Amino acid sequence: QVQMVESGGGSVQAGGSLRLSCASSEYGYSSNHMGWFRQAPGKEREGVASISRRSGTAYYADSVKGRFTISRDGAKNTLYLQMNSLKPEDTAVYYCAADGGRRINFPLNSYEYHYWGQGTQVIVSS
């Protein structure tokens, strides 16, 4: 069973920064796409950012473009999300996910991902 463990969440004031990490126990390079998703209370889970291991292409939701940066360290099997200029509307539980070998057609569509972490809370106060 693949485990994905997020860390780095917390509380920060608007304009601040946080860096999320996601350590994956997946062996080898089964997953091509890995991504970050978030879910705010009363809202559906939404895609934040995703990255393709093979092409290096990164995908971002319009709401975070220019503020968030996704990256991955293959040697450490770890995914990162650098979040700058945080806004109160970024408050949510953030989840990392991996495709587990599935073909991804829409990299920010949560339904296409197979492995999920337990989530880490991010709170941005105004």
PDB file of C-alpha atoms in Angstrom:
ATOM      1  CA  GLN A   1       0.000   0.000   0.000  1.00  0.00           C
ATOM      2  CA  VAL A   2       1.445   3.337  -1.049  1.00  0.00           C
ATOM      3  CA  GLN A   3       1.554   5.963   1.654  1.00  0.00           C
ATOM      4  CA  MET A   4       1.682   9.663   1.021  1.00  0.00           C
ATOM      5  CA  VAL A   5       2.325  11.945   3.975  1.00  0.00           C
ATOM      6  CA  GLU A   6       1.885  15.699   3.799  1.00  0.00           C
ATOM      7  CA  SER A   7       3.536  18.178   6.136  1.00  0.00           C
ATOM      8  CA  GLY A   8       4.176  21.899   6.364  1.00  0.00           C
ATOM      9  CA  GLY A   9       0.684  23.211   6.906  1.00  0.00           C
ATOM     10  CA  GLY A  10      -0.107  25.783   9.543  1.00  0.00           C
ATOM     11  CA  SER A  11      -1.483  29.219  10.239  1.00  0.00           C
ATOM     12  CA  VAL A  12      -0.125  32.310   8.556  1.00  0.00           C
ATOM     13  CA  GLN A  13      -1.210  35.878   7.961  1.00  0.00           C
ATOM     14  CA  ALA A  14      -2.233  37.093   4.543  1.00  0.00           C
ATOM     15  CA  GLY A  15       0.793  37.829   2.404  1.00  0.00           C
ATOM     16  CA  GLY A  16       2.856  35.178   4.118  1.00  0.00           C
ATOM     17  CA  SER A  17       4.364  31.965   2.789  1.00  0.00           C
ATOM     18  CA  LEU A  18       4.264  28.265   3.517  1.00  0.00           C
ATOM     19  CA  ARG A  19       5.976  25.272   1.958  1.00  0.00           C
ATOM     20  CA  LEU A  20       4.120  21.991   1.867  1.00  0.00           C
ATOM     21  CA  SER A  21       5.896  18.671   1.482  1.00  0.00           C
ATOM     22  CA  CYS A  22       4.554  15.262   0.511  1.00  0.00           C
ATOM     23  CA  ALA A  23       6.662  12.172   1.057  1.00  0.00           C
ATOM     24  CA  SER A  24       5.613   9.170  -1.011  1.00  0.00           C
ATOM     25  CA  SER A  25       6.432   5.538  -0.318  1.00  0.00           C
ATOM     26  CA  GLU A  26       5.699   4.554  -3.920  1.00  0.00           C
ATOM     27  CA  TYR A  27       8.492   2.381  -5.251  1.00  0.00           C
ATOM     28  CA  GLY A  28      10.116   3.241  -8.514  1.00  0.00           C
ATOM     29  CA  TYR A  29       8.429   5.574 -10.955  1.00  0.00           C
ATOM     30  CA  SER A  30       4.956   4.150 -11.296  1.00  0.00           C
ATOM     31  CA  SER A  31       3.347   7.557 -11.059  1.00  0.00           C
ATOM     32  CA  ASN A  32       3.910  10.190 -13.701  1.00  0.00           C
ATOM     33  CA  HIS A  33       1.639  12.932 -12.422  1.00  0.00           C
ATOM     34  CA  MET A  34       1.656  14.105  -8.846  1.00  0.00           C
ATOM     35  CA  GLY A  35      -0.414  16.990  -7.655  1.00  0.00           C
ATOM     36  CA  TRP A  36      -1.757  19.149  -4.890  1.00  0.00           C
ATOM     37  CA  PHE A  37      -5.444  19.557  -4.245  1.00  0.00           C
ATOM     38  CA  ARG A  38      -7.374  21.463  -1.611  1.00  0.00           C
ATOM     39  CA  GLN A  39     -10.762  21.401  -0.016  1.00  0.00           C
ATOM     40  CA  ALA A  40     -12.314  24.244   1.918  1.00  0.00           C
ATOM     41  CA  PRO A  41     -15.295  23.707   4.234  1.00  0.00           C
ATOM     42  CA  GLY A  42     -18.489  23.292   2.260  1.00  0.00           C
ATOM     43  CA  LYS A  43     -16.683  23.226  -1.067  1.00  0.00           C
ATOM     44  CA  GLU A  44     -15.596  20.526  -3.478  1.00  0.00           C
ATOM     45  CA  ARG A  45     -12.011  19.401  -3.713  1.00  0.00           C
ATOM     46  CA  GLU A  46     -10.185  21.422  -6.339  1.00  0.00           C
ATOM     47  CA  GLY A  47      -6.925  21.031  -8.186  1.00  0.00           C
ATOM     48  CA  VAL A  48      -4.203  23.483  -7.196  1.00  0.00           C
ATOM     49  CA  ALA A  49      -1.106  22.321  -9.067  1.00  0.00           C
ATOM     50  CA  SER A  50       0.218  19.230 -10.764  1.00  0.00           C
ATOM     51  CA  ILE A  51       3.493  18.182 -12.310  1.00  0.00           C
ATOM     52  CA  SER A  52       4.484  15.530 -14.813  1.00  0.00           C
ATOM     53  CA  ARG A  53       7.623  13.590 -13.947  1.00  0.00           C
ATOM     54  CA  ARG A  54       8.323  12.642 -17.572  1.00  0.00           C
ATOM     55  CA  SER A  55       7.916  16.064 -19.162  1.00  0.00           C
ATOM     56  CA  GLY A  56       8.469  18.316 -16.177  1.00  0.00           C
ATOM     57  CA  THR A  57       5.370  20.255 -17.181  1.00  0.00           C
ATOM     58  CA  ALA A  58       3.595  21.991 -14.327  1.00  0.00           C
ATOM     59  CA  TYR A  59      -0.072  22.887 -14.293  1.00  0.00           C
ATOM     60  CA  TYR A  60      -1.680  25.486 -12.053  1.00  0.00           C
ATOM     61  CA  ALA A  61      -5.161  26.615 -11.194  1.00  0.00           C
ATOM     62  CA  ASP A  62      -5.743  30.191 -12.308  1.00  0.00           C
ATOM     63  CA  SER A  63      -6.301  31.227  -8.706  1.00  0.00           C
ATOM     64  CA  VAL A  64      -2.729  30.341  -7.707  1.00  0.00           C
ATOM     65  CA  LYS A  65      -0.712  31.131 -10.825  1.00  0.00           C
ATOM     66  CA  GLY A  66       2.216  33.384 -10.041  1.00  0.00           C
ATOM     67  CA  ARG A  67       1.949  32.676  -6.310  1.00  0.00           C
ATOM     68  CA  PHE A  68       2.397  28.908  -5.937  1.00  0.00           C
ATOM     69  CA  THR A  69       5.175  26.707  -7.308  1.00  0.00           C
ATOM     70  CA  ILE A  70       5.075  22.923  -7.498  1.00  0.00           C
ATOM     71  CA  SER A  71       8.224  20.835  -7.624  1.00  0.00           C
ATOM     72  CA  ARG A  72       9.354  17.290  -6.941  1.00  0.00           C
ATOM     73  CA  ASP A  73      12.565  15.687  -5.802  1.00  0.00           C
ATOM     74  CA  GLY A  74      12.823  12.299  -7.479  1.00  0.00           C
ATOM     75  CA  ALA A  75      15.692  11.138  -5.319  1.00  0.00           C
ATOM     76  CA  LYS A  76      13.676  11.773  -2.171  1.00  0.00           C
ATOM     77  CA  ASN A  77      10.357  10.821  -3.753  1.00  0.00           C
ATOM     78  CA  THR A  78       8.964  14.030  -2.353  1.00  0.00           C
ATOM     79  CA  LEU A  79       6.568  16.579  -3.780  1.00  0.00           C
ATOM     80  CA  TYR A  80       6.587  20.219  -2.731  1.00  0.00           C
ATOM     81  CA  LEU A  81       4.286  23.206  -2.964  1.00  0.00           C
ATOM     82  CA  GLN A  82       5.764  26.606  -2.286  1.00  0.00           C
ATOM     83  CA  MET A  83       2.956  29.006  -1.481  1.00  0.00           C
ATOM     84  CA  ASN A  84       3.668  32.736  -1.472  1.00  0.00           C
ATOM     85  CA  SER A  85       1.453  35.787  -1.137  1.00  0.00           C
ATOM     86  CA  LEU A  86      -1.140  33.697   0.629  1.00  0.00           C
ATOM     87  CA  LYS A  87      -4.705  34.946   0.777  1.00  0.00           C
ATOM     88  CA  PRO A  88      -7.549  34.077   3.176  1.00  0.00           C
ATOM     89  CA  GLU A  89      -9.271  32.261   0.309  1.00  0.00           C
ATOM     90  CA  ASP A  90      -6.342  29.827   0.216  1.00  0.00           C
ATOM     91  CA  THR A  91      -7.516  28.450   3.557  1.00  0.00           C
ATOM     92  CA  ALA A  92      -8.251  24.747   3.106  1.00  0.00           C
ATOM     93  CA  VAL A  93      -7.031  21.242   3.763  1.00  0.00           C
ATOM     94  CA  TYR A  94      -4.326  20.505   1.215  1.00  0.00           C
ATOM     95  CA  TYR A  95      -3.868  16.999  -0.143  1.00  0.00           C
ATOM     96  CA  CYS A  96      -1.165  15.503  -2.307  1.00  0.00           C
ATOM     97  CA  ALA A  97      -1.978  12.807  -4.821  1.00  0.00           C
ATOM     98  CA  ALA A  98      -0.284  10.551  -7.340  1.00  0.00           C
ATOM     99  CA  ASP A  99      -1.707   8.861 -10.417  1.00  0.00           C
ATOM    100  CA  GLY A 100      -0.405   5.379  -9.522  1.00  0.00           C
ATOM    101  CA  GLY A 101       0.212   4.586 -13.172  1.00  0.00           C
ATOM    102  CA  ARG A 102      -3.173   5.764 -14.393  1.00  0.00           C
ATOM    103  CA  ARG A 103      -3.291   7.866 -17.514  1.00  0.00           C
ATOM    104  CA  ILE A 104      -4.133  11.442 -16.613  1.00  0.00           C
ATOM    105  CA  ASN A 105      -6.170  13.407 -19.123  1.00  0.00           C
ATOM    106  CA  PHE A 106      -6.802  16.472 -16.986  1.00  0.00           C
ATOM    107  CA  PRO A 107      -3.951  16.998 -14.502  1.00  0.00           C
ATOM    108  CA  LEU A 108      -6.018  19.135 -12.116  1.00  0.00           C
ATOM    109  CA  ASN A 109      -8.966  16.738 -12.002  1.00  0.00           C
ATOM    110  CA  SER A 110      -8.917  14.989  -8.627  1.00  0.00           C
ATOM    111  CA  TYR A 111     -11.008  12.061  -9.860  1.00  0.00           C
ATOM    112  CA  GLU A 112      -8.152  10.851 -12.054  1.00  0.00           C
ATOM    113  CA  TYR A 113      -5.697  10.312  -9.199  1.00  0.00           C
ATOM    114  CA  HIS A 114      -5.208   7.057  -7.332  1.00  0.00           C
ATOM    115  CA  TYR A 115      -3.090   7.606  -4.227  1.00  0.00           C
ATOM    116  CA  TRP A 116      -3.898  10.260  -1.647  1.00  0.00           C
ATOM    117  CA  GLY A 117      -2.397  11.658   1.499  1.00  0.00           C
ATOM    118  CA  GLN A 118      -4.354  12.446   4.644  1.00  0.00           C
ATOM    119  CA  GLY A 119      -4.159  16.196   4.176  1.00  0.00           C
ATOM    120  CA  THR A 120      -2.600  19.125   5.977  1.00  0.00           C
ATOM    121  CA  GLN A 121      -4.471  22.202   7.157  1.00  0.00           C
ATOM    122  CA  VAL A 122      -3.574  25.660   5.887  1.00  0.00           C
ATOM    123  CA  ILE A 123      -5.188  28.675   7.554  1.00  0.00           C
ATOM    124  CA  VAL A 124      -4.605  32.165   6.225  1.00  0.00           C
ATOM    125  CA  SER A 125      -5.876  35.010   8.359  1.00  0.00           C
ATOM    126  CA  SER A 126      -6.537  38.525   7.148  1.00  0.00           C
TER     127      SER A 126
END
